[in-house]
CSV table of C-alpha atoms in Angstrom, one decimal:
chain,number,residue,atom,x,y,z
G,1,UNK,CA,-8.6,-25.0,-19.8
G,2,UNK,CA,-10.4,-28.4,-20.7
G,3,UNK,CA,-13.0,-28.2,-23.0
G,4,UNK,CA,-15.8,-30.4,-23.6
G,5,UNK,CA,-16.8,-31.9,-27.1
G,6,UNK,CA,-18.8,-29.2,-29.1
G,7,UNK,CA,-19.5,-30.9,-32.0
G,8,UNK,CA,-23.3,-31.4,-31.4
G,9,UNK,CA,-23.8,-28.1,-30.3
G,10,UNK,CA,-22.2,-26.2,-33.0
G,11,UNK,CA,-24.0,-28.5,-35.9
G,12,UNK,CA,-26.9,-25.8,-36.1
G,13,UNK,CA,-24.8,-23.0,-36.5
G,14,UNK,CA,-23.5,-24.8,-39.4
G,15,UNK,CA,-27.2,-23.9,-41.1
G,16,UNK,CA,-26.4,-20.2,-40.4
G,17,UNK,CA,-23.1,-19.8,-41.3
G,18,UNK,CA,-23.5,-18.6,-44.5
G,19,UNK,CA,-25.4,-16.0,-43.2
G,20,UNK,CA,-23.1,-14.5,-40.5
G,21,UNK,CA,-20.2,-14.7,-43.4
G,22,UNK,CA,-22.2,-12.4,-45.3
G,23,UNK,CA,-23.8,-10.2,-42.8
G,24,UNK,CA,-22.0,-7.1,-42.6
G,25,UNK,CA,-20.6,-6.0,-39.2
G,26,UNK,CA,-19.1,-2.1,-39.7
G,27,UNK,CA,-22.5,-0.4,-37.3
G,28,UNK,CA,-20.5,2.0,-35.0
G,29,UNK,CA,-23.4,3.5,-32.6
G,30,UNK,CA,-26.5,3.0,-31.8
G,31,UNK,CA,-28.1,5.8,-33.9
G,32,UNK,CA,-30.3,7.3,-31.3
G,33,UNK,CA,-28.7,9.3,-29.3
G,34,UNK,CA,-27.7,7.1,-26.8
G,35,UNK,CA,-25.3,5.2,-25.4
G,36,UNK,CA,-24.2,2.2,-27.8
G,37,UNK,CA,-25.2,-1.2,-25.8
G,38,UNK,CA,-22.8,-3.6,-25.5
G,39,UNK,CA,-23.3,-7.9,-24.2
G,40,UNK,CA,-20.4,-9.7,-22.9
G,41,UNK,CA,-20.6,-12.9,-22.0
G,42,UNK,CA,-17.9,-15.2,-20.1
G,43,UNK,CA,-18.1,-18.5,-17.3
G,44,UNK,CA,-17.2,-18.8,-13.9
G,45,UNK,CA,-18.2,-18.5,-10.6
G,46,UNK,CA,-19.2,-15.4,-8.4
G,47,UNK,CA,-15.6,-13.9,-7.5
G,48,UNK,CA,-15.1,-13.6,-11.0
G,49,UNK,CA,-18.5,-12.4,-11.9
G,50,UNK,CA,-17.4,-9.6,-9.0
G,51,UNK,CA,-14.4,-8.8,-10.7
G,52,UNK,CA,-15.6,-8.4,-14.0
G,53,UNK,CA,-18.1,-6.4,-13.1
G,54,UNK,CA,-15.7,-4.1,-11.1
G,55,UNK,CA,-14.2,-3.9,-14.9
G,56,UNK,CA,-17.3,-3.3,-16.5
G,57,UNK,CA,-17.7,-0.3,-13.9
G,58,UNK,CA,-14.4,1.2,-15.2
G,59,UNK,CA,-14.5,1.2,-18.6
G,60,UNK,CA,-17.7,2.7,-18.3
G,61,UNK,CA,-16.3,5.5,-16.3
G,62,UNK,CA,-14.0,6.0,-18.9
G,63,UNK,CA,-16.8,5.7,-21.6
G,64,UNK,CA,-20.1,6.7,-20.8
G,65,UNK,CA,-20.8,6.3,-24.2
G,66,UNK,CA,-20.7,2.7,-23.9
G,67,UNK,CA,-22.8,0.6,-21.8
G,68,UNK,CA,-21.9,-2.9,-20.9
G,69,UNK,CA,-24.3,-5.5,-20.0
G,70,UNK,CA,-22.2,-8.9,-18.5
G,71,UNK,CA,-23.9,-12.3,-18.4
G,72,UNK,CA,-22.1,-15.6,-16.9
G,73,UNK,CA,-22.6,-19.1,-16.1
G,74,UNK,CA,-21.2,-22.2,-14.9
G,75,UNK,CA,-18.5,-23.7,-17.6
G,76,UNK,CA,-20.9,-26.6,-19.1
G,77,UNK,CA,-24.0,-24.2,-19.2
G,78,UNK,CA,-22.1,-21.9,-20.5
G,79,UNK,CA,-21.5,-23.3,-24.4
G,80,UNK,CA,-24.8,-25.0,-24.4
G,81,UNK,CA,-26.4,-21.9,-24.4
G,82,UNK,CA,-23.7,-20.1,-26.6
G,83,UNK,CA,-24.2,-22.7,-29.3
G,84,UNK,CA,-28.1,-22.0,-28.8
G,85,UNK,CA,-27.2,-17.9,-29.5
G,86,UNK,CA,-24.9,-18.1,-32.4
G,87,UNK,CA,-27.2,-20.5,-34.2
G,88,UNK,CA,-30.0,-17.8,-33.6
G,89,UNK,CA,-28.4,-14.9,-34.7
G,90,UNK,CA,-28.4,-13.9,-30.9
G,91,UNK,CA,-24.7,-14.1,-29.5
G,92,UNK,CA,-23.2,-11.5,-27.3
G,93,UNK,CA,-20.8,-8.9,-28.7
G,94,UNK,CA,-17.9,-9.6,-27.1
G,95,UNK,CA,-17.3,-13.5,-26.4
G,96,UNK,CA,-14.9,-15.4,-23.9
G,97,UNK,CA,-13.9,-18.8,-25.4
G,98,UNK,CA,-10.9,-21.1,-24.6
G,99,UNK,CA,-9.2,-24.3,-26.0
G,100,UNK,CA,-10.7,-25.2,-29.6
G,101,UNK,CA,-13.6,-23.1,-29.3
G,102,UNK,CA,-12.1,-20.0,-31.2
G,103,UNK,CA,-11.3,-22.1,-34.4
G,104,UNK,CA,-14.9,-23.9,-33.9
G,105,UNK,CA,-16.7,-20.9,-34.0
G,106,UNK,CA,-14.1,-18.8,-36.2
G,107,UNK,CA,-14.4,-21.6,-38.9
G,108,UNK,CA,-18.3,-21.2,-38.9
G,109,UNK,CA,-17.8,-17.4,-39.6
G,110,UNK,CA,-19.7,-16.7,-36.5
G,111,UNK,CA,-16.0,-14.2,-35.0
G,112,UNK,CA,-15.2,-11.0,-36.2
G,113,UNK,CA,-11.7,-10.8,-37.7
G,114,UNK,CA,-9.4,-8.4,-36.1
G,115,UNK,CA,-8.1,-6.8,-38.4
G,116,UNK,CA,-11.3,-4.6,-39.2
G,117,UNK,CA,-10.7,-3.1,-35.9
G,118,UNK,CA,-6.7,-2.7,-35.5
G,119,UNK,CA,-7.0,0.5,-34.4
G,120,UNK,CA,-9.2,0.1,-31.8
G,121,UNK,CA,-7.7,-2.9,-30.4
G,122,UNK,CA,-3.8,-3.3,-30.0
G,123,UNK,CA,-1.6,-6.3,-29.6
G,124,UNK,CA,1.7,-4.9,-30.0
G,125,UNK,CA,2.3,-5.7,-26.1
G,126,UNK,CA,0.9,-8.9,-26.0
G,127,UNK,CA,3.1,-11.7,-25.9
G,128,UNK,CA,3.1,-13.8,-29.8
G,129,UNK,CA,3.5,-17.1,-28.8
G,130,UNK,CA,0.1,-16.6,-26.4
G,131,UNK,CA,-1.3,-14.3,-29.4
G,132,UNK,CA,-1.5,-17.3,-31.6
G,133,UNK,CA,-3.6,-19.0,-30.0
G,134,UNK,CA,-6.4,-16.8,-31.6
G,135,UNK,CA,-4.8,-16.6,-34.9
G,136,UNK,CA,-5.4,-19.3,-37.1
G,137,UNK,CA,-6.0,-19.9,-41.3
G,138,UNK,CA,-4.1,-16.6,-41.6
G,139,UNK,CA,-6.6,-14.9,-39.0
G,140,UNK,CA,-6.6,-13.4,-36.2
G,141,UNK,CA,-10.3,-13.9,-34.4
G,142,UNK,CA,-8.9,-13.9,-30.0
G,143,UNK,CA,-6.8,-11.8,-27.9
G,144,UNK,CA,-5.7,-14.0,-24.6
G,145,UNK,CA,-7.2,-12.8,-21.5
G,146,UNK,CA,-3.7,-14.2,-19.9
G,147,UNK,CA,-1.3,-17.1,-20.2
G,148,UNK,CA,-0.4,-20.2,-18.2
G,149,UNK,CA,1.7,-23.0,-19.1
G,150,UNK,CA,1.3,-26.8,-19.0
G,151,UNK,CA,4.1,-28.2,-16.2
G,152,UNK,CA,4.8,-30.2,-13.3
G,153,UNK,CA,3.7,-29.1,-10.2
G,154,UNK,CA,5.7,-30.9,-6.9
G,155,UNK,CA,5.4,-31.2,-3.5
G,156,UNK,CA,8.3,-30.7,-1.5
G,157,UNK,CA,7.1,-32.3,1.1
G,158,UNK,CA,6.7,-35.9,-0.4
G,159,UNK,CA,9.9,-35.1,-1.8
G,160,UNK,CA,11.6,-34.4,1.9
G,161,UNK,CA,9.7,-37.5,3.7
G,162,UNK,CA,11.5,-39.7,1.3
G,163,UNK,CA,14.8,-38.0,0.8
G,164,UNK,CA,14.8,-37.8,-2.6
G,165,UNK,CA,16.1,-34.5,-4.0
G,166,UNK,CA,13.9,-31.9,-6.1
G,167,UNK,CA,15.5,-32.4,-9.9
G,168,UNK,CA,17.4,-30.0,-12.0
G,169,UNK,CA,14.2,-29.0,-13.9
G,170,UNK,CA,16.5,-27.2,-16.9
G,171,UNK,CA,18.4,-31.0,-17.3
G,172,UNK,CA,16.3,-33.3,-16.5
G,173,UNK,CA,15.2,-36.5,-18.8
G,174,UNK,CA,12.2,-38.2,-18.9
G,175,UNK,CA,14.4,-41.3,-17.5
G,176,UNK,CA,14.6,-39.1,-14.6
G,177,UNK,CA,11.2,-38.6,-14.1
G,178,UNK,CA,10.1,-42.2,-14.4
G,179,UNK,CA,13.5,-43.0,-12.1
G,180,UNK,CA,12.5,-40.2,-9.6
G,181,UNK,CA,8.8,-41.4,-9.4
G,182,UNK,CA,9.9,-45.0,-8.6
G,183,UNK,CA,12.0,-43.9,-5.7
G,184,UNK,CA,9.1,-41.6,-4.1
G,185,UNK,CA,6.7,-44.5,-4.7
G,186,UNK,CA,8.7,-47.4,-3.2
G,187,UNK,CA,9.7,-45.3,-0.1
G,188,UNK,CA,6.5,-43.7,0.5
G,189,UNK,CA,3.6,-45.2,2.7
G,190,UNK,CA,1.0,-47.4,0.5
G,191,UNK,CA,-1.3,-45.1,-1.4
G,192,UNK,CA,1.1,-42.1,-2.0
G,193,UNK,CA,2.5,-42.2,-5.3
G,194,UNK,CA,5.7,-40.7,-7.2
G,195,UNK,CA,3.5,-39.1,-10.1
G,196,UNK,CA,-0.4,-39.6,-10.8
G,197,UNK,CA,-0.8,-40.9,-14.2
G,198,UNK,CA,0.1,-38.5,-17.0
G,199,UNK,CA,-1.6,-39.1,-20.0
G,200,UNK,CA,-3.4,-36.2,-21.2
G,201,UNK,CA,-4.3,-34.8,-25.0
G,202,UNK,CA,-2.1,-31.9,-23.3
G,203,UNK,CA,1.0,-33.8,-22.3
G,204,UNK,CA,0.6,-35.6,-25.8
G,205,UNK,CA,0.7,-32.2,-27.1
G,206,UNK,CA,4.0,-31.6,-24.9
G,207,UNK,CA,5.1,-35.2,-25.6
G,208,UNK,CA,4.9,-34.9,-29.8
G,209,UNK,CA,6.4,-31.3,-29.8
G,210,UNK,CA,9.6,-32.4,-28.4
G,211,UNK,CA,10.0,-34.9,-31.3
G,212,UNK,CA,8.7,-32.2,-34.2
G,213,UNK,CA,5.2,-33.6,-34.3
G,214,UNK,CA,2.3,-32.1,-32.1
G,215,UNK,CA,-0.8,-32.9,-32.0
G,216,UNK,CA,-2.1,-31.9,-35.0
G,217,UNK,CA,-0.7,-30.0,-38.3
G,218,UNK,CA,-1.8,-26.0,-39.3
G,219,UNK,CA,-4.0,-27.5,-42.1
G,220,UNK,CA,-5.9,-29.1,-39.4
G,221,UNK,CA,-4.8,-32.7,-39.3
G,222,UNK,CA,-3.3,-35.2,-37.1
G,223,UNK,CA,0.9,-34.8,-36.5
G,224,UNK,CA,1.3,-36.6,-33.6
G,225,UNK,CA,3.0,-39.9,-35.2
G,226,UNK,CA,1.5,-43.8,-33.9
G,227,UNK,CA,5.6,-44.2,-32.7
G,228,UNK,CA,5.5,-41.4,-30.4
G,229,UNK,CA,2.5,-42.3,-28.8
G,230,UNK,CA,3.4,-45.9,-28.8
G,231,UNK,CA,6.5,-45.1,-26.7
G,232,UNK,CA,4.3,-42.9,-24.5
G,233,UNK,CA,1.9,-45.6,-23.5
G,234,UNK,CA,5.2,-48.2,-22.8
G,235,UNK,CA,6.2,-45.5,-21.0
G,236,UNK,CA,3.5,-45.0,-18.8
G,237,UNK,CA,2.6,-48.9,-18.6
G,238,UNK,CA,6.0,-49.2,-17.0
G,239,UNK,CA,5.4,-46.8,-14.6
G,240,UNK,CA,2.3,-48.2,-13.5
G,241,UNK,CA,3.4,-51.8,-13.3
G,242,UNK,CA,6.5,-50.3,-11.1
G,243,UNK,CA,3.9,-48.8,-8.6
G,244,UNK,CA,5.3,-45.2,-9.8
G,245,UNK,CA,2.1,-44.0,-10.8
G,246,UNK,CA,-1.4,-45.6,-9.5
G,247,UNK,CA,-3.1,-48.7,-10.8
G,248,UNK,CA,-5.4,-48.5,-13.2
G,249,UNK,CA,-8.5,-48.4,-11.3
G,250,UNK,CA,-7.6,-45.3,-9.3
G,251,UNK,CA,-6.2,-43.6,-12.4
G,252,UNK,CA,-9.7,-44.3,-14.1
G,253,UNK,CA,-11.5,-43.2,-10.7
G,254,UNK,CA,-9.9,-39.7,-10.6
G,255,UNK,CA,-10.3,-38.8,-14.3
G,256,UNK,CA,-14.4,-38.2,-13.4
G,257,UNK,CA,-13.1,-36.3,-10.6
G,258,UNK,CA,-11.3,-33.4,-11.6
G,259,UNK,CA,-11.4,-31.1,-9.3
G,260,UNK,CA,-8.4,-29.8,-7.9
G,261,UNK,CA,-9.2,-31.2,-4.0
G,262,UNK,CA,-10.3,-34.5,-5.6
G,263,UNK,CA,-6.6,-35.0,-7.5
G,264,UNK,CA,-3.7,-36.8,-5.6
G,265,UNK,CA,-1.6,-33.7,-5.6
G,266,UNK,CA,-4.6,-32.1,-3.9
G,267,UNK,CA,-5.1,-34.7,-1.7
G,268,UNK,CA,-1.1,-34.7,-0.4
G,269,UNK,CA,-0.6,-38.4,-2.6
G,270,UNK,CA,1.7,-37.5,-5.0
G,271,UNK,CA,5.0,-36.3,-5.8
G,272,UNK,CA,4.5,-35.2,-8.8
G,273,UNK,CA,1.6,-34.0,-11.3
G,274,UNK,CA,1.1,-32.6,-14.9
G,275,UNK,CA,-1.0,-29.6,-14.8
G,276,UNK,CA,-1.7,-26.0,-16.0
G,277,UNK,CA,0.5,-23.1,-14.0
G,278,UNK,CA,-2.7,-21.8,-12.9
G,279,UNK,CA,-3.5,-24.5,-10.9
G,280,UNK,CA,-0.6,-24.2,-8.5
G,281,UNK,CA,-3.2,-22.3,-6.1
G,282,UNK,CA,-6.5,-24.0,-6.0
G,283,UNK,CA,-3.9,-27.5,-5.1
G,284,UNK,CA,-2.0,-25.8,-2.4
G,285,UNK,CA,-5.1,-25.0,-0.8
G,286,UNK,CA,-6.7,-28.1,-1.3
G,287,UNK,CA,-2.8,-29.9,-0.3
G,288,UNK,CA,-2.1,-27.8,2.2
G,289,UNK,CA,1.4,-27.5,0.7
G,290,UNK,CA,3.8,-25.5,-0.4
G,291,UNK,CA,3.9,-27.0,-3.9
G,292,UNK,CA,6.0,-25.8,-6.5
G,293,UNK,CA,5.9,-25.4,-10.6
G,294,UNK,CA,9.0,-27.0,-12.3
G,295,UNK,CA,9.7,-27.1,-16.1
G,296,UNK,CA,8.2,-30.8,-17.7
G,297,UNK,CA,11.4,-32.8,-18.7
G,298,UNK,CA,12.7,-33.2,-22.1
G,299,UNK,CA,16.8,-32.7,-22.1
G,300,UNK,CA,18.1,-33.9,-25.3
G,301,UNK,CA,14.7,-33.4,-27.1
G,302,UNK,CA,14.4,-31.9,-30.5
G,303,UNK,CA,12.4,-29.2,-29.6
G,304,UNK,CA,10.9,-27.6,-26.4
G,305,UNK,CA,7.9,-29.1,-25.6
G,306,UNK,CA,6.0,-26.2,-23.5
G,307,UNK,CA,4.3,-23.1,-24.6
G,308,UNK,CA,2.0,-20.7,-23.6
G,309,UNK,CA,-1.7,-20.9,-23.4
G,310,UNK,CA,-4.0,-18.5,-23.1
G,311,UNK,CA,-5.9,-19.3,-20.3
G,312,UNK,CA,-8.8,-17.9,-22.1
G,313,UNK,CA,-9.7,-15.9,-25.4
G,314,UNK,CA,-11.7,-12.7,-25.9
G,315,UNK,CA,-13.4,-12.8,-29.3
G,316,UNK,CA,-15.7,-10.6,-31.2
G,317,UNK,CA,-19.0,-11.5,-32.3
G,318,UNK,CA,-19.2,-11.0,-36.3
G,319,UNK,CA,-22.5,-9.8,-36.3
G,320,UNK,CA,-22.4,-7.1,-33.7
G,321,UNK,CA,-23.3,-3.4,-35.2
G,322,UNK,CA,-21.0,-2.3,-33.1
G,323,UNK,CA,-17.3,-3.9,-33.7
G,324,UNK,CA,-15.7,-0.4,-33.0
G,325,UNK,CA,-16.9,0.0,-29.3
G,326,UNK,CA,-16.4,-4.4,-28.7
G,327,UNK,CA,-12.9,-3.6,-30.0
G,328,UNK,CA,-12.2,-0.6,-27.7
G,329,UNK,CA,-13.9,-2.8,-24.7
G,330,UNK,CA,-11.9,-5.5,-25.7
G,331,UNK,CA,-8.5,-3.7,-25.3
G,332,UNK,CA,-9.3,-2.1,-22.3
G,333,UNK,CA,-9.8,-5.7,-20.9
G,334,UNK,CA,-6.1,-7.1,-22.5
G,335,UNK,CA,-4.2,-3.9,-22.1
G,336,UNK,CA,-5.3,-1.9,-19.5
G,337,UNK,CA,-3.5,-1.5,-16.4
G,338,UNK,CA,-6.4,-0.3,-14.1
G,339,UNK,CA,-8.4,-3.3,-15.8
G,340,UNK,CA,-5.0,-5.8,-14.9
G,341,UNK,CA,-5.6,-4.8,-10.9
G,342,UNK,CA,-8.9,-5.6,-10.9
G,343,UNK,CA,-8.4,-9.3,-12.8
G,344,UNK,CA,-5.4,-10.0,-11.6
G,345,UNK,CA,-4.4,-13.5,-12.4
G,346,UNK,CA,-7.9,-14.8,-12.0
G,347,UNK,CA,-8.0,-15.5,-16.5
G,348,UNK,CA,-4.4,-16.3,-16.6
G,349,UNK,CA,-1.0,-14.4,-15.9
G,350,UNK,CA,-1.2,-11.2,-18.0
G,351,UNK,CA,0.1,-11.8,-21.6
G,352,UNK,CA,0.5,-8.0,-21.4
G,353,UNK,CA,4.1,-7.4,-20.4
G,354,UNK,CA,3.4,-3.5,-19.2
G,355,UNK,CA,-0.2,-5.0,-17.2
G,356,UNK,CA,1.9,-7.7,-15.9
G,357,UNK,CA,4.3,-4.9,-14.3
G,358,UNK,CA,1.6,-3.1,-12.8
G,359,UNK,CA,-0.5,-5.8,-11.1
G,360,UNK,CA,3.1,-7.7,-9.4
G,361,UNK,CA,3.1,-5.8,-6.4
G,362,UNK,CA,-0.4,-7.3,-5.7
G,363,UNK,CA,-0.2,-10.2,-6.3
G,364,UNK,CA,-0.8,-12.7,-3.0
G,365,UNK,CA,1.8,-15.1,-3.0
G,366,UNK,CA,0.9,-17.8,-5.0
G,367,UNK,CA,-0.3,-15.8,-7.8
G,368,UNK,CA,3.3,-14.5,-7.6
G,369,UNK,CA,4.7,-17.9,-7.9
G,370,UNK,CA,2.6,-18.4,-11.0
G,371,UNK,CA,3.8,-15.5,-12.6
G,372,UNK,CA,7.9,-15.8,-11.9
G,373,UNK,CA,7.6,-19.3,-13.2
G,374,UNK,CA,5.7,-18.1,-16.5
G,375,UNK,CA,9.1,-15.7,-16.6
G,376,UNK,CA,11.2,-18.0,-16.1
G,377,UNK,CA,10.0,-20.2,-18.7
G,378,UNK,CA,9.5,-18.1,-21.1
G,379,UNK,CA,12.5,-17.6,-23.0
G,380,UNK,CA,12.5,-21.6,-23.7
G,381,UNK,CA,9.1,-22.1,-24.5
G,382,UNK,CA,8.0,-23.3,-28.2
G,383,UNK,CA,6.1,-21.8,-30.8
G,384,UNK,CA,2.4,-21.4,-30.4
G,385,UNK,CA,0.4,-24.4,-30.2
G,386,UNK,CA,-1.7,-25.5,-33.1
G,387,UNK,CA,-5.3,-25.1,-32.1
G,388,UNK,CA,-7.3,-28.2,-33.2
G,389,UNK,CA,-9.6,-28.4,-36.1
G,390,UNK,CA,-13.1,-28.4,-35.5
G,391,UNK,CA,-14.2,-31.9,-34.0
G,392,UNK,CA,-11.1,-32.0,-32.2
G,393,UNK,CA,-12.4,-31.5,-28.7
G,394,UNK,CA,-13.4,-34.7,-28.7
G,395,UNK,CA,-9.8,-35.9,-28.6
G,396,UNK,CA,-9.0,-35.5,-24.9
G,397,UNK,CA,-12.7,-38.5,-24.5
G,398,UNK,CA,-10.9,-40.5,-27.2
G,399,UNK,CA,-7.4,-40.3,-25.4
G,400,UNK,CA,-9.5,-41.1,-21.7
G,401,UNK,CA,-10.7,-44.4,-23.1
G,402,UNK,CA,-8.0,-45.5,-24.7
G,403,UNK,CA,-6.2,-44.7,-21.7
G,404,UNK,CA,-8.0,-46.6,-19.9
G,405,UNK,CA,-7.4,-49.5,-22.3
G,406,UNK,CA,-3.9,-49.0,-21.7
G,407,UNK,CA,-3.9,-49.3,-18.2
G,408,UNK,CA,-6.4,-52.4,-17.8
G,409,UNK,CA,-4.1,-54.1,-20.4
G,410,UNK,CA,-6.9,-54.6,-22.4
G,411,UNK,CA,-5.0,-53.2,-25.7
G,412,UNK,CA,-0.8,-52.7,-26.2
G,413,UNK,CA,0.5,-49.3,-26.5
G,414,UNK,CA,0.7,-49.8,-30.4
G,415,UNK,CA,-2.8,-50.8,-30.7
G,416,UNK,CA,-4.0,-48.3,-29.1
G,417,UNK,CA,-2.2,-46.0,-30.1
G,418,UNK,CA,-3.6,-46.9,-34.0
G,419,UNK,CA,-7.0,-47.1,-32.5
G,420,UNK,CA,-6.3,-43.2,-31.4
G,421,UNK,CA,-4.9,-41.9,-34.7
G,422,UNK,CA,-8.2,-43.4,-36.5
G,423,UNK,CA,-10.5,-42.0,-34.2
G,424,UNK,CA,-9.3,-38.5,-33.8
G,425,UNK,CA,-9.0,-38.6,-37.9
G,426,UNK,CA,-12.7,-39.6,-37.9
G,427,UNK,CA,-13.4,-37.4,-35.0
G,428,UNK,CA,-11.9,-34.3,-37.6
G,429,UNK,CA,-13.0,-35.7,-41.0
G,430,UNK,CA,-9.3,-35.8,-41.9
C-alpha cells in the first residue's frame, strides 16, 4: 500500500478536531423504528466494488436491522474527498484507510477507539503483529482487512537463462544479493537487469529493522540512523555502477510508472524485485511468468527485518451514532468466514487464521502462493511496524528525490543521507 502525502488535506480537519474529541459517539439505533443506516466507504476498482457489495448483501441477510450503504472511488480521489468529509463533520461510519492514514486521522480524534465496542468487535483471531498496525499511543483505532508482506519477488526464468541458481532465501546475505544480481546482469542480454533499484521508504524500513533502528521511533520520531542509510546508498551506488541494477535514468523513469505492467519484473527485465506479497499476481500476469516470493536477505542481521502489513485498515468513524452496529459490521468483515469467500485475498491474505482456513480451498493459484509464503514467513517475522507520525507520508517523495540524487551522483550517500534525516524531521515537526 503507498500512500500519498496527506498533510494538506488533513490541515482543515485540524480546525475540527476538538470537536469530534468531544462529540459523543455511544447512539445505538436509529430511534424510529427502522433499520439503523450505516456508510462505508473504501477505494478500488469495480471487481472489488462487486465483492463488497456481495458482503454488504450478507451481512444484511444476517441483519436486517442494519442497512449498509457502500461508496468507492479511485485511490487518489478517494482521500481528497475523505479529508473534505471528516473536516465537515460528514465522514462515513465505517472507514477503510491504509499506510499512515490511521495515525493521521486517529491523532486528529476523528477514529473511534476500539475499546468502546470490544464486544461487538473481536480480535482474539487476528494475527498481533498485523493488529498493530492500527494500535498506536496506547490505542487501538484499525482492524486489518488482511496481511501481506514486503519481499523479493523472482523470476525463475531470468534465473534459468543465465544459470544462476535461485538462493537459499533462509541464509542468504545482502553480499549475495548484490553478488547474485551482478551475475544475472552481466550474462543477461542488454536491458535485463539482476534487480531493479531498491530503494524504497519500505525497504529502508526493512533495511533499519535489521540493525535495531526502523524508520521511525513509537513517540513518533526518526530511528532510522544517517550510518545505515549511508551504507544503503553505497550499497545501491555500487550496484548501479556494476550494471546490477539500471542506470539512473531508467530507475527515475519507472518510479512515475508504477504500475505493475510498467515495472521491469512486469515487463520480464529483471531478476529480482522488492515488492509487497500481494503483488506476486498482477506481475505474473503482466510477466507472463511464473514468479516466485522469497524471503528479503539479512543472515547475520540483528533482527528480522520483515513484518506483516495490513494490506488495509477498517476504522470507525468517532462521530457515528451508531458505533455498536459499525462495530458488528466491522467484525463480520475481519472475522467472518462467509464474508472471507467472498473477499478472498483481494484486501490482503486474511489476518484471521480460522477465515484463512476457510477461504484455502478457493483460492486460484497465485492467491495460494501468496498465502503459503505469508505462512511460511510468519514465524520469523518482526514485531509490528511503527506507523509514522503524522506528516510522514511525505517520506517515501523525500526518499524519491534524494534517490534520484543518489543515482545522478549529484550528492554522496552521506549527504544525502543527512539531507533525508533533516527533511523527514521537518516533514514531522520532530
Amino acid at each position: 500500500m503507498r500512500a500519498r502525502s496527506v498533510r494538506t488535506r488533513l490541515g482543515t480537519v485540524a480546525v475540527s478536531a476538538t470537536l469530534l474529541l468531544s462529540v459523543a459517539a455511544c447512539g445505538d439505533s436509529g430511534g424510529d423504528g427502522g433499520p439503523v443506516e450505516l456508510r462505508f466507504s473504501w477505494w478500488g476498482n469495480n471487481d472489488r466494488a462487486q465483492a463488497t457489495q456481495k458482503v454488504i448483501d450478507a451481512f444484511q441477510a444476517q441483519n436486517p436491522d442494519i442497512k449498509v450503504t457502500g461508496s468507492s472511488s479511485d485511490f487518489n480521489a478517494y482521500f481528497d474527498k475523505l479529508a473534505t468529509e471528516v473536516a465537515a463533520g460528514d465522514a462515513p461510519d465505517v472507514i477503510t484507510l491504509g499506510g499512515a492514514y490511521p495515525r493521521e486521522y486517529g491523532d486528529r480524534g476523528a477514529l473511534l477507539d476500539l475499546a468502546r465496542v470490544q464486544n461487538e468487535l473481536k480480535t482474539d483471531k487476528i494475527d498481533a503483529a498485523a493488529l498493530g498496525n492500527g494500535r498506536f499511543e496506547e490505542k487501538q483505532y484499525g482492524v486489518p482487512t488482511g496481511v501481506n508482506t514486503f519481499a523479493v519477488v523472482v523470476n525463475p526464468t531470468v534465473f534459468q537463462k543465465t544459470g544462476v541458481p535461485l538462493p537459499d532465501d533462509s541464509t542468504w546475505t545482502w553480499e549475495d544479493f548484490a553478488r547474485i544480481a551482478r551475475e544475472i546482469s552481466a550474462k543477461s542480454p542488454k536491458g535485463t537487469y539482476g534487480a531493479a533499484d531498491p530503494s524504497s521508504a519500505d525497504m529502508f524500513d526493512l533495511y533499519s529493522r535489521q540493525r535495531g533502528e526502523g524508520l521511525y521511533t513509537p513517540d513518533g520520531k526518526v530511528a532510522i540512523s544517517r550510518n545505515t542509510i549511508t551504507e544503503w546508498w553505497t550499497m545501491t551506488v555500487g550496484l548501479r555502477d556494476s550494471g546490477a541494477t539500471p542506470p539512473a535514468s531508467v530507475t527515475t523513469e519507472l518510479e512515475g510508472q508504477p504500475a505493475p505492467e510498467q515495472t521491469l519484473m512486469g515487463r520480464g527485465l529483471a531478476g529480482m524485485q522488492f515488492d509487497w506479497s500481494n503483488q506476486l499476481g498482477s506481475l505474473r500476469k503482466a510477466s507472463g511468468q511464473p514468479l516466485e516470493l522469497l524471503r528479503a536477505p539479512g543472515e547475520g542481521a540483528q533482527k528480522p527485518g520483515m513484518w506483516l502489513q495490513a494490506s488495509q485498515i477498517y476504522t470507525i468513524n468517532a462521530r457515528t451514532e451508531h458505533p455498536k452496529e459499525a462495530a458488528k459490521f466491522v467484525d463480520f468483515l475481519v472475522n467472518s468466514p462467509e464474508a472471507g469467500k467472498i473477499i478472498l485475498t483481494d484486501r490482503g491474505i486474511p489476518a484471521n487464521s480460522e477465515v484463512l482456513s476457510a477461504v484455502v480451498p478457493a483460492l486460484n493459484p497465485d492467491q495460494s502462493a501468496q498465502a503459503k509464503f505469508i505462512e511460511r514467513v510468519t514465524p520469523q517475522v518482526g514485531p509490528p511496524l511503527v506507523i509514522g507520525p503524522t506528516g510522514s507520508t511525505d517520506t517515501r517523495l523525500i526518499l524519491q528525490r534524494l534517490n534520484a540524487e543518489v543515482l545522478f551522483d549529484r550528492k554522496s550517500p552521506a549527504d544525502a543521507a543527512d539531507e533525508f534525516v533533516k527533511q523527514v524531521e521537518a516533514a514531522i515537526g520532530k
